[in-house]
């Protein structure tokens, strides 16, 4: 594969400036790329994706050598949320959180390949080719680890004080690099970035002069970066910055303990005799429930006419938020009240509730997984369901991104 100087430099926090260590890390990048090519692994995957894998591994290597804090923040937050530094893999006695690790490399390879795949949920993190490639990369990097130069640009990027107003521009530039170009964040943000590029092309097309388009492109950059979560944990750039710079970890759950009880939740409880969830196999059944049982009254065109084309509805309520109505998912949810449930469909295609953004509202997805209502779901590479059931919340964060964080 071809990796240009610009490919490498564009992912550096000091771009377009050149640091003293860049020559070394560029040479290591090309060495990994050449070794990757010689293996013939993942030859069916496009070159740009394989290039992204190599560049991500080099970014991780620079991060660990400099201890700039991106990777350390990821494994610390993952441990806070889920009890272990990494998803999928159980660290052995050789795993050291502040050093180069084979399983870190293994995860990053899977993560980049998965984020750039055309369909999520088909590549196992335990894929034998991923392990072989991780072993190869680890051997090459481990040989160099103790003599690798400190990439000072990584250290400088993290040398900020968040409460120092005089560093506002530096903090903004660091945030922009983390979202758009850093080795860990940009792959998960791929959907938001592609949407932004499409909108940018439209802005440029509407303006004859580049100078006229510049302010709108700048606004677009800021809006996308600040309004979308990113990275494998679907955290905002602000949350990543706080964790990296000050070690402040984000909260995993919303605190809604003081929220008022929503009137729709009260109506749902009355209609279901105290249950938080109800199932309907057709739009007509849903409409009758809303009109009569929820006492919304009759509506000539229907209360939710845009859902007439759908079926297999779920109505789910929470005290603070009211109710949500999900379409085309009841067939996957194993519940004694659900006559639409189909175990075969749940096992064969139900995982797409998790992997398809927006396919199922996140509050319902969390409730269903937490209460064992999706126990029959299987990823195509996971016939026993262990990977999915052990990592469902992490996978939801990764796949759903802004749908995981509607706030």
GROMACS .gro file of C-alpha atoms in nm, residues 1-5 7-9 12 20-38 50-63 65 100 105 133-151 153:
model
   65
    1UNK     CA    1   0.000   0.000   0.000
    2UNK     CA    2   0.110   0.357  -0.054
    3UNK     CA    3   0.134   0.588   0.247
    4UNK     CA    4   0.246   0.937   0.164
    5UNK     CA    5   0.416   1.193   0.386
    7UNK     CA    6  -0.109   1.081   0.493
    8UNK     CA    7   0.115   1.054   0.797
    9UNK     CA    8   0.152   1.425   0.869
   12UNK     CA    9  -0.012   1.466   1.362
   20UNK     CA   10   1.222   1.620   1.485
   21UNK     CA   11   1.070   1.277   1.552
   22UNK     CA   12   0.847   1.270   1.243
   23UNK     CA   13   1.114   1.114   1.022
   24UNK     CA   14   1.148   0.819   1.258
   25UNK     CA   15   0.774   0.762   1.293
   26UNK     CA   16   0.717   0.797   0.920
   27UNK     CA   17   0.981   0.530   0.862
   28UNK     CA   18   0.808   0.306   1.117
   29UNK     CA   19   0.479   0.370   0.940
   30UNK     CA   20   0.624   0.255   0.608
   31UNK     CA   21   0.784  -0.044   0.778
   32UNK     CA   22   0.449  -0.157   0.920
   33UNK     CA   23   0.279  -0.101   0.585
   34UNK     CA   24   0.538  -0.311   0.404
   35UNK     CA   25   0.510  -0.590   0.661
   36UNK     CA   26   0.130  -0.577   0.637
   37UNK     CA   27   0.145  -0.610   0.258
   38UNK     CA   28   0.381  -0.908   0.277
   50UNK     CA   29  -0.562  -0.089   0.541
   51UNK     CA   30  -0.379   0.244   0.536
   52UNK     CA   31  -0.604   0.366   0.816
   53UNK     CA   32  -0.512   0.058   1.020
   54UNK     CA   33  -0.140   0.128   0.990
   55UNK     CA   34  -0.175   0.499   1.067
   56UNK     CA   35  -0.391   0.421   1.372
   57UNK     CA   36  -0.131   0.179   1.506
   58UNK     CA   37   0.143   0.439   1.460
   59UNK     CA   38  -0.072   0.699   1.636
   60UNK     CA   39  -0.123   0.459   1.927
   61UNK     CA   40   0.254   0.393   1.932
   62UNK     CA   41   0.331   0.766   1.950
   63UNK     CA   42   0.067   0.807   2.219
   65UNK     CA   43   0.574   0.641   2.388
  100UNK     CA   44   0.282  -0.114   2.459
  105UNK     CA   45  -0.301  -0.335   1.898
  133UNK     CA   46  -0.146  -0.901   1.226
  134UNK     CA   47  -0.142  -0.779   1.587
  135UNK     CA   48   0.140  -1.021   1.667
  136UNK     CA   49   0.338  -0.894   1.368
  137UNK     CA   50   0.290  -0.527   1.452
  138UNK     CA   51   0.369  -0.588   1.819
  139UNK     CA   52   0.698  -0.763   1.737
  140UNK     CA   53   0.811  -0.477   1.512
  141UNK     CA   54   0.712  -0.203   1.756
  142UNK     CA   55   0.836  -0.383   2.066
  143UNK     CA   56   1.182  -0.416   1.914
  144UNK     CA   57   1.195  -0.036   1.880
  145UNK     CA   58   0.997   0.063   2.188
  146UNK     CA   59   1.279   0.145   2.430
  147UNK     CA   60   1.476   0.346   2.175
  148UNK     CA   61   1.186   0.528   2.007
  149UNK     CA   62   1.223   0.907   2.026
  150UNK     CA   63   0.970   1.100   2.228
  151UNK     CA   64   0.721   1.258   1.985
  153UNK     CA   65   0.428   1.720   1.940
   0.00000   0.00000   0.00000
